[in-house]
């Protein structure tokens, strides 16, 4: 609540109450006569009524205008944002995208076994997503050096022919059935290795220092 006193021949007190969106203006006039040379001067009744109406109209108008501006400002802002949102671009049909098919996998003919093992070791560590890189690199660390030539061929096809990296992971974890073309000893070894029965900590690809220790 605000209280203002106007000192004039008559003293007026007015009070303003503001609650939520409702505005009530309460004007209280207190007449206090002034004395001048022992004589009391009283304002005319008409002057009092005119001043009362003027103050009431002025205060009410300013309060209502202030509340209206405050109340309507968020609504106008929201309306502007809504109009801006309608101007979005039409749906993308992806008609400008060109899909380039991957070349089919071909087994390398006449590749020495030691070169094949090195290549498969590198490819096991760089097989797309992180899950495959960790799983296949650890699998290669344990089994790659002891695989036969037939097993190396199966492993080469398994990690290089599928175009979707997730397919290899789903087959190894048995989340999806393995196609017949990839069934074999290596696939069975990979599925068993993925179960991690010894509960090893598999958070990253192994350090390649184990290769130096194996060659000594």
PDB file of C-alpha atoms in Angstrom:
ATOM      1  CA  UNK A   1       0.000   0.000   0.000  1.00  0.00           C
ATOM      2  CA  UNK A   2       1.218   3.530  -0.802  1.00  0.00           C
ATOM      3  CA  UNK A   3       0.174   6.627   1.086  1.00  0.00           C
ATOM      4  CA  UNK A   4       0.733  10.157  -0.180  1.00  0.00           C
ATOM      5  CA  UNK A   5      -0.124  13.363   1.608  1.00  0.00           C
ATOM      6  CA  UNK A   6      -0.780  16.591  -0.252  1.00  0.00           C
ATOM      7  CA  UNK A   7      -0.373  19.694   1.853  1.00  0.00           C
ATOM      8  CA  UNK A   8      -2.675  22.414   0.632  1.00  0.00           C
ATOM      9  CA  UNK A   9      -5.466  24.453   2.134  1.00  0.00           C
ATOM     10  CA  UNK A  10      -7.034  21.071   2.555  1.00  0.00           C
ATOM     11  CA  UNK A  11      -4.981  17.963   3.363  1.00  0.00           C
ATOM     12  CA  UNK A  12      -5.835  14.926   1.234  1.00  0.00           C
ATOM     13  CA  UNK A  13      -4.690  11.360   1.909  1.00  0.00           C
ATOM     14  CA  UNK A  14      -5.138   8.659  -0.708  1.00  0.00           C
ATOM     15  CA  UNK A  15      -4.297   5.012  -0.558  1.00  0.00           C
ATOM     16  CA  UNK A  16      -3.810   2.529  -3.373  1.00  0.00           C
ATOM     17  CA  UNK A  17      -4.133  -1.209  -3.035  1.00  0.00           C
ATOM     18  CA  UNK A  18      -2.969  -3.603  -5.719  1.00  0.00           C
ATOM     19  CA  UNK A  19      -3.703  -7.303  -5.498  1.00  0.00           C
ATOM     20  CA  UNK A  20      -2.949  -9.641  -8.398  1.00  0.00           C
ATOM     21  CA  UNK A  21      -4.797  -8.370 -11.472  1.00  0.00           C
ATOM     22  CA  UNK A  22      -7.381  -6.420  -9.451  1.00  0.00           C
ATOM     23  CA  UNK A  23      -6.888  -2.766  -8.703  1.00  0.00           C
ATOM     24  CA  UNK A  24      -8.797  -0.902  -6.097  1.00  0.00           C
ATOM     25  CA  UNK A  25      -8.310   2.790  -5.560  1.00  0.00           C
ATOM     26  CA  UNK A  26      -9.305   4.171  -2.238  1.00  0.00           C
ATOM     27  CA  UNK A  27      -9.265   7.922  -1.749  1.00  0.00           C
ATOM     28  CA  UNK A  28      -9.719   9.297   1.735  1.00  0.00           C
ATOM     29  CA  UNK A  29      -9.979  12.995   2.213  1.00  0.00           C
ATOM     30  CA  UNK A  30      -9.301  14.591   5.528  1.00  0.00           C
ATOM     31  CA  UNK A  31     -10.224  18.174   5.823  1.00  0.00           C
ATOM     32  CA  UNK A  32      -7.945  20.210   8.037  1.00  0.00           C
ATOM     33  CA  UNK A  33      -8.742  23.901   8.295  1.00  0.00           C
ATOM     34  CA  UNK A  34      -5.875  26.402   8.233  1.00  0.00           C
ATOM     35  CA  UNK A  35      -5.749  29.409  10.417  1.00  0.00           C
ATOM     36  CA  UNK A  36      -4.598  32.764   9.150  1.00  0.00           C
ATOM     37  CA  UNK A  37      -4.511  35.702  11.498  1.00  0.00           C
ATOM     38  CA  UNK A  38      -6.910  34.049  13.853  1.00  0.00           C
ATOM     39  CA  UNK A  39      -9.438  33.397  11.078  1.00  0.00           C
ATOM     40  CA  UNK A  40     -10.239  29.984   9.726  1.00  0.00           C
ATOM     41  CA  UNK A  41     -10.129  29.579   5.929  1.00  0.00           C
ATOM     42  CA  UNK A  42     -12.181  26.727   4.551  1.00  0.00           C
ATOM     43  CA  UNK A  43     -12.040  25.646   0.885  1.00  0.00           C
ATOM     44  CA  UNK A  44     -15.230  25.592  -1.036  1.00  0.00           C
ATOM     45  CA  UNK A  45     -17.093  22.294  -1.369  1.00  0.00           C
ATOM     46  CA  UNK A  46     -16.940  22.461  -5.149  1.00  0.00           C
ATOM     47  CA  UNK A  47     -13.167  22.755  -5.146  1.00  0.00           C
ATOM     48  CA  UNK A  48     -12.887  19.722  -2.886  1.00  0.00           C
ATOM     49  CA  UNK A  49     -15.081  17.575  -5.105  1.00  0.00           C
ATOM     50  CA  UNK A  50     -13.246  18.573  -8.292  1.00  0.00           C
ATOM     51  CA  UNK A  51      -9.852  17.853  -6.804  1.00  0.00           C
ATOM     52  CA  UNK A  52     -11.101  14.518  -5.488  1.00  0.00           C
ATOM     53  CA  UNK A  53     -12.354  13.443  -8.905  1.00  0.00           C
ATOM     54  CA  UNK A  54      -9.151  14.580 -10.606  1.00  0.00           C
ATOM     55  CA  UNK A  55      -6.894  12.636  -8.241  1.00  0.00           C
ATOM     56  CA  UNK A  56      -9.075   9.537  -8.405  1.00  0.00           C
ATOM     57  CA  UNK A  57      -9.138   9.517 -12.199  1.00  0.00           C
ATOM     58  CA  UNK A  58      -5.395  10.152 -12.539  1.00  0.00           C
ATOM     59  CA  UNK A  59      -4.301   7.481 -10.060  1.00  0.00           C
ATOM     60  CA  UNK A  60      -6.663   4.836 -11.395  1.00  0.00           C
ATOM     61  CA  UNK A  61      -5.649   5.475 -15.000  1.00  0.00           C
ATOM     62  CA  UNK A  62      -1.931   5.166 -14.294  1.00  0.00           C
ATOM     63  CA  UNK A  63      -2.314   1.975 -12.262  1.00  0.00           C
ATOM     64  CA  UNK A  64      -4.537   0.267 -14.800  1.00  0.00           C
ATOM     65  CA  UNK A  65      -2.213   1.184 -17.675  1.00  0.00           C
ATOM     66  CA  UNK A  66       0.803  -0.150 -15.786  1.00  0.00           C
ATOM     67  CA  UNK A  67      -0.891  -3.444 -14.969  1.00  0.00           C
ATOM     68  CA  UNK A  68      -2.149  -3.897 -18.507  1.00  0.00           C
ATOM     69  CA  UNK A  69       1.317  -3.399 -19.968  1.00  0.00           C
ATOM     70  CA  UNK A  70       2.836  -5.883 -17.515  1.00  0.00           C
ATOM     71  CA  UNK A  71       0.127  -8.490 -18.029  1.00  0.00           C
ATOM     72  CA  UNK A  72       0.101  -8.325 -21.813  1.00  0.00           C
ATOM     73  CA  UNK A  73       3.840  -8.249 -22.432  1.00  0.00           C
ATOM     74  CA  UNK A  74       4.423 -12.075 -22.091  1.00  0.00           C
ATOM     75  CA  UNK A  75       1.410 -12.806 -24.243  1.00  0.00           C
ATOM     76  CA  UNK A  76       2.670 -10.583 -27.047  1.00  0.00           C
ATOM     77  CA  UNK A  77       6.116 -12.152 -26.825  1.00  0.00           C
ATOM     78  CA  UNK A  78       4.660 -15.641 -27.001  1.00  0.00           C
ATOM     79  CA  UNK A  79       2.578 -14.653 -29.999  1.00  0.00           C
ATOM     80  CA  UNK A  80       5.633 -13.364 -31.813  1.00  0.00           C
ATOM     81  CA  UNK A  81       7.566 -16.573 -31.088  1.00  0.00           C
ATOM     82  CA  UNK A  82       4.681 -18.683 -32.320  1.00  0.00           C
ATOM     83  CA  UNK A  83       4.572 -16.794 -35.596  1.00  0.00           C
ATOM     84  CA  UNK A  84       8.299 -17.210 -36.034  1.00  0.00           C
ATOM     85  CA  UNK A  85       8.018 -20.982 -35.495  1.00  0.00           C
ATOM     86  CA  UNK A  86       5.486 -21.309 -38.324  1.00  0.00           C
ATOM     87  CA  UNK A  87       8.074 -20.117 -40.783  1.00  0.00           C
ATOM     88  CA  UNK A  88      10.178 -23.292 -40.608  1.00  0.00           C
ATOM     89  CA  UNK A  89      11.434 -25.006 -43.730  1.00  0.00           C
ATOM     90  CA  UNK A  90       9.374 -27.809 -45.293  1.00  0.00           C
ATOM     91  CA  UNK A  91      10.114 -31.429 -44.480  1.00  0.00           C
ATOM     92  CA  UNK A  92      13.403 -32.701 -45.839  1.00  0.00           C
ATOM     93  CA  UNK A  93      12.739 -35.455 -48.366  1.00  0.00           C
ATOM     94  CA  UNK A  94      16.473 -36.289 -48.533  1.00  0.00           C
ATOM     95  CA  UNK A  95      16.155 -36.349 -52.285  1.00  0.00           C
ATOM     96  CA  UNK A  96      19.586 -34.757 -52.641  1.00  0.00           C
ATOM     97  CA  UNK A  97      21.367 -37.561 -50.766  1.00  0.00           C
ATOM     98  CA  UNK A  98      23.344 -40.081 -52.747  1.00  0.00           C
ATOM     99  CA  UNK A  99      24.085 -43.484 -51.261  1.00  0.00           C
ATOM    100  CA  UNK A 100      27.400 -44.911 -52.363  1.00  0.00           C
ATOM    101  CA  UNK A 101      27.431 -48.704 -51.979  1.00  0.00           C
ATOM    102  CA  UNK A 102      30.441 -50.284 -50.345  1.00  0.00           C
ATOM    103  CA  UNK A 103      32.552 -52.505 -52.559  1.00  0.00           C
ATOM    104  CA  UNK A 104      31.985 -56.204 -51.888  1.00  0.00           C
ATOM    105  CA  UNK A 105      34.528 -57.970 -49.732  1.00  0.00           C
ATOM    106  CA  UNK A 106      37.012 -60.157 -51.562  1.00  0.00           C
ATOM    107  CA  UNK A 107      39.397 -62.564 -49.909  1.00  0.00           C
ATOM    108  CA  UNK A 108      43.038 -61.751 -50.530  1.00  0.00           C
ATOM    109  CA  UNK A 109      44.620 -64.467 -52.606  1.00  0.00           C
ATOM    110  CA  UNK A 110      48.203 -65.571 -52.006  1.00  0.00           C
ATOM    111  CA  UNK A 111      48.613 -63.506 -48.837  1.00  0.00           C
ATOM    112  CA  UNK A 112      51.279 -64.941 -46.501  1.00  0.00           C
ATOM    113  CA  UNK A 113      49.903 -66.143 -43.159  1.00  0.00           C
ATOM    114  CA  UNK A 114      52.134 -63.873 -41.074  1.00  0.00           C
ATOM    115  CA  UNK A 115      51.001 -60.833 -43.100  1.00  0.00           C
ATOM    116  CA  UNK A 116      47.390 -61.945 -42.748  1.00  0.00           C
ATOM    117  CA  UNK A 117      47.738 -62.185 -38.972  1.00  0.00           C
ATOM    118  CA  UNK A 118      49.202 -58.674 -38.762  1.00  0.00           C
ATOM    119  CA  UNK A 119      46.486 -57.253 -40.969  1.00  0.00           C
ATOM    120  CA  UNK A 120      43.721 -58.957 -38.985  1.00  0.00           C
ATOM    121  CA  UNK A 121      45.268 -57.717 -35.743  1.00  0.00           C
ATOM    122  CA  UNK A 122      45.089 -54.138 -36.999  1.00  0.00           C
ATOM    123  CA  UNK A 123      41.567 -54.555 -38.370  1.00  0.00           C
ATOM    124  CA  UNK A 124      40.414 -56.091 -35.083  1.00  0.00           C
ATOM    125  CA  UNK A 125      41.476 -52.916 -33.273  1.00  0.00           C
ATOM    126  CA  UNK A 126      39.885 -50.600 -35.854  1.00  0.00           C
ATOM    127  CA  UNK A 127      36.546 -52.268 -36.538  1.00  0.00           C
ATOM    128  CA  UNK A 128      34.097 -49.370 -36.486  1.00  0.00           C
ATOM    129  CA  UNK A 129      32.446 -48.735 -33.143  1.00  0.00           C
ATOM    130  CA  UNK A 130      34.194 -48.934 -29.778  1.00  0.00           C
ATOM    131  CA  UNK A 131      32.365 -52.067 -28.606  1.00  0.00           C
ATOM    132  CA  UNK A 132      33.675 -54.068 -31.539  1.00  0.00           C
ATOM    133  CA  UNK A 133      37.175 -52.643 -31.223  1.00  0.00           C
ATOM    134  CA  UNK A 134      37.459 -53.723 -27.588  1.00  0.00           C
ATOM    135  CA  UNK A 135      35.864 -57.134 -28.063  1.00  0.00           C
ATOM    136  CA  UNK A 136      37.699 -58.120 -31.254  1.00  0.00           C
ATOM    137  CA  UNK A 137      41.096 -56.779 -30.157  1.00  0.00           C
ATOM    138  CA  UNK A 138      40.938 -58.806 -26.937  1.00  0.00           C
ATOM    139  CA  UNK A 139      39.748 -61.844 -28.886  1.00  0.00           C
ATOM    140  CA  UNK A 140      42.621 -61.440 -31.355  1.00  0.00           C
ATOM    141  CA  UNK A 141      45.120 -61.153 -28.508  1.00  0.00           C
ATOM    142  CA  UNK A 142      44.040 -64.525 -27.158  1.00  0.00           C
ATOM    143  CA  UNK A 143      43.438 -66.572 -30.321  1.00  0.00           C
ATOM    144  CA  UNK A 144      44.901 -64.928 -33.434  1.00  0.00           C
ATOM    145  CA  UNK A 145      48.435 -66.331 -33.157  1.00  0.00           C
ATOM    146  CA  UNK A 146      47.154 -69.906 -32.732  1.00  0.00           C
ATOM    147  CA  UNK A 147      44.512 -69.887 -35.501  1.00  0.00           C
ATOM    148  CA  UNK A 148      44.890 -72.231 -38.419  1.00  0.00           C
ATOM    149  CA  UNK A 149      44.737 -70.979 -41.998  1.00  0.00           C
ATOM    150  CA  UNK A 150      41.081 -72.024 -42.269  1.00  0.00           C
ATOM    151  CA  UNK A 151      40.223 -70.236 -39.053  1.00  0.00           C
ATOM    152  CA  UNK A 152      42.028 -67.111 -40.258  1.00  0.00           C
ATOM    153  CA  UNK A 153      39.909 -67.135 -43.411  1.00  0.00           C
ATOM    154  CA  UNK A 154      36.723 -67.441 -41.353  1.00  0.00           C
ATOM    155  CA  UNK A 155      37.793 -64.608 -39.077  1.00  0.00           C
ATOM    156  CA  UNK A 156      38.755 -62.439 -42.046  1.00  0.00           C
ATOM    157  CA  UNK A 157      35.306 -62.874 -43.596  1.00  0.00           C
ATOM    158  CA  UNK A 158      33.537 -62.343 -40.271  1.00  0.00           C
ATOM    159  CA  UNK A 159      35.065 -58.961 -39.436  1.00  0.00           C
ATOM    160  CA  UNK A 160      35.387 -57.541 -42.966  1.00  0.00           C
ATOM    161  CA  UNK A 161      32.429 -58.688 -45.057  1.00  0.00           C
ATOM    162  CA  UNK A 162      29.433 -57.367 -43.014  1.00  0.00           C
ATOM    163  CA  UNK A 163      28.648 -53.738 -43.875  1.00  0.00           C
ATOM    164  CA  UNK A 164      26.964 -53.034 -40.530  1.00  0.00           C
ATOM    165  CA  UNK A 165      29.243 -52.986 -37.485  1.00  0.00           C
ATOM    166  CA  UNK A 166      26.352 -53.705 -35.138  1.00  0.00           C
ATOM    167  CA  UNK A 167      25.640 -56.997 -36.879  1.00  0.00           C
ATOM    168  CA  UNK A 168      28.964 -58.408 -35.724  1.00  0.00           C
ATOM    169  CA  UNK A 169      28.313 -57.290 -32.157  1.00  0.00           C
ATOM    170  CA  UNK A 170      24.782 -58.709 -32.105  1.00  0.00           C
ATOM    171  CA  UNK A 171      25.956 -62.052 -33.458  1.00  0.00           C
ATOM    172  CA  UNK A 172      28.807 -62.275 -30.945  1.00  0.00           C
ATOM    173  CA  UNK A 173      26.506 -61.459 -28.023  1.00  0.00           C
ATOM    174  CA  UNK A 174      23.789 -63.726 -29.473  1.00  0.00           C
ATOM    175  CA  UNK A 175      21.303 -60.865 -29.498  1.00  0.00           C
ATOM    176  CA  UNK A 176      20.493 -61.870 -33.078  1.00  0.00           C
ATOM    177  CA  UNK A 177      20.882 -65.189 -34.888  1.00  0.00           C
ATOM    178  CA  UNK A 178      24.073 -65.607 -36.882  1.00  0.00           C
ATOM    179  CA  UNK A 179      23.671 -66.124 -40.656  1.00  0.00           C
ATOM    180  CA  UNK A 180      24.789 -69.519 -41.898  1.00  0.00           C
ATOM    181  CA  UNK A 181      27.601 -68.024 -43.969  1.00  0.00           C
ATOM    182  CA  UNK A 182      29.340 -66.869 -40.778  1.00  0.00           C
ATOM    183  CA  UNK A 183      28.755 -69.998 -38.735  1.00  0.00           C
ATOM    184  CA  UNK A 184      31.889 -71.976 -37.898  1.00  0.00           C
ATOM    185  CA  UNK A 185      34.623 -72.589 -35.375  1.00  0.00           C
ATOM    186  CA  UNK A 186      35.674 -68.941 -35.142  1.00  0.00           C
ATOM    187  CA  UNK A 187      32.105 -67.761 -34.563  1.00  0.00           C
ATOM    188  CA  UNK A 188      31.680 -70.314 -31.782  1.00  0.00           C
ATOM    189  CA  UNK A 189      34.973 -69.208 -30.225  1.00  0.00           C
ATOM    190  CA  UNK A 190      33.923 -65.552 -30.385  1.00  0.00           C
ATOM    191  CA  UNK A 191      30.527 -66.234 -28.776  1.00  0.00           C
ATOM    192  CA  UNK A 192      32.140 -68.153 -25.937  1.00  0.00           C
ATOM    193  CA  UNK A 193      34.757 -65.435 -25.463  1.00  0.00           C
ATOM    194  CA  UNK A 194      32.060 -62.749 -25.365  1.00  0.00           C
ATOM    195  CA  UNK A 195      30.369 -64.414 -22.386  1.00  0.00           C
ATOM    196  CA  UNK A 196      33.436 -63.502 -20.294  1.00  0.00           C
ATOM    197  CA  UNK A 197      33.014 -66.348 -17.852  1.00  0.00           C
ATOM    198  CA  UNK A 198      36.180 -65.305 -15.984  1.00  0.00           C
ATOM    199  CA  UNK A 199      34.705 -61.820 -15.480  1.00  0.00           C
ATOM    200  CA  UNK A 200      37.705 -60.007 -16.885  1.00  0.00           C
ATOM    201  CA  UNK A 201      37.781 -56.219 -16.931  1.00  0.00           C
ATOM    202  CA  UNK A 202      37.315 -55.239 -20.566  1.00  0.00           C
ATOM    203  CA  UNK A 203      37.343 -51.460 -20.796  1.00  0.00           C
ATOM    204  CA  UNK A 204      39.846 -50.818 -23.573  1.00  0.00           C
ATOM    205  CA  UNK A 205      41.873 -52.460 -26.299  1.00  0.00           C
ATOM    206  CA  UNK A 206      44.984 -54.224 -24.967  1.00  0.00           C
ATOM    207  CA  UNK A 207      48.399 -52.648 -25.151  1.00  0.00           C
ATOM    208  CA  UNK A 208      50.493 -54.049 -28.008  1.00  0.00           C
ATOM    209  CA  UNK A 209      53.437 -54.712 -25.724  1.00  0.00           C
ATOM    210  CA  UNK A 210      52.271 -58.311 -25.469  1.00  0.00           C
ATOM    211  CA  UNK A 211      53.523 -58.809 -29.046  1.00  0.00           C
ATOM    212  CA  UNK A 212      57.092 -58.039 -28.000  1.00  0.00           C
ATOM    213  CA  UNK A 213      56.876 -60.440 -25.065  1.00  0.00           C
ATOM    214  CA  UNK A 214      55.559 -63.199 -27.317  1.00  0.00           C
ATOM    215  CA  UNK A 215      58.403 -62.804 -29.796  1.00  0.00           C
ATOM    216  CA  UNK A 216      61.103 -63.140 -27.113  1.00  0.00           C
TER     217      UNK A 216
END
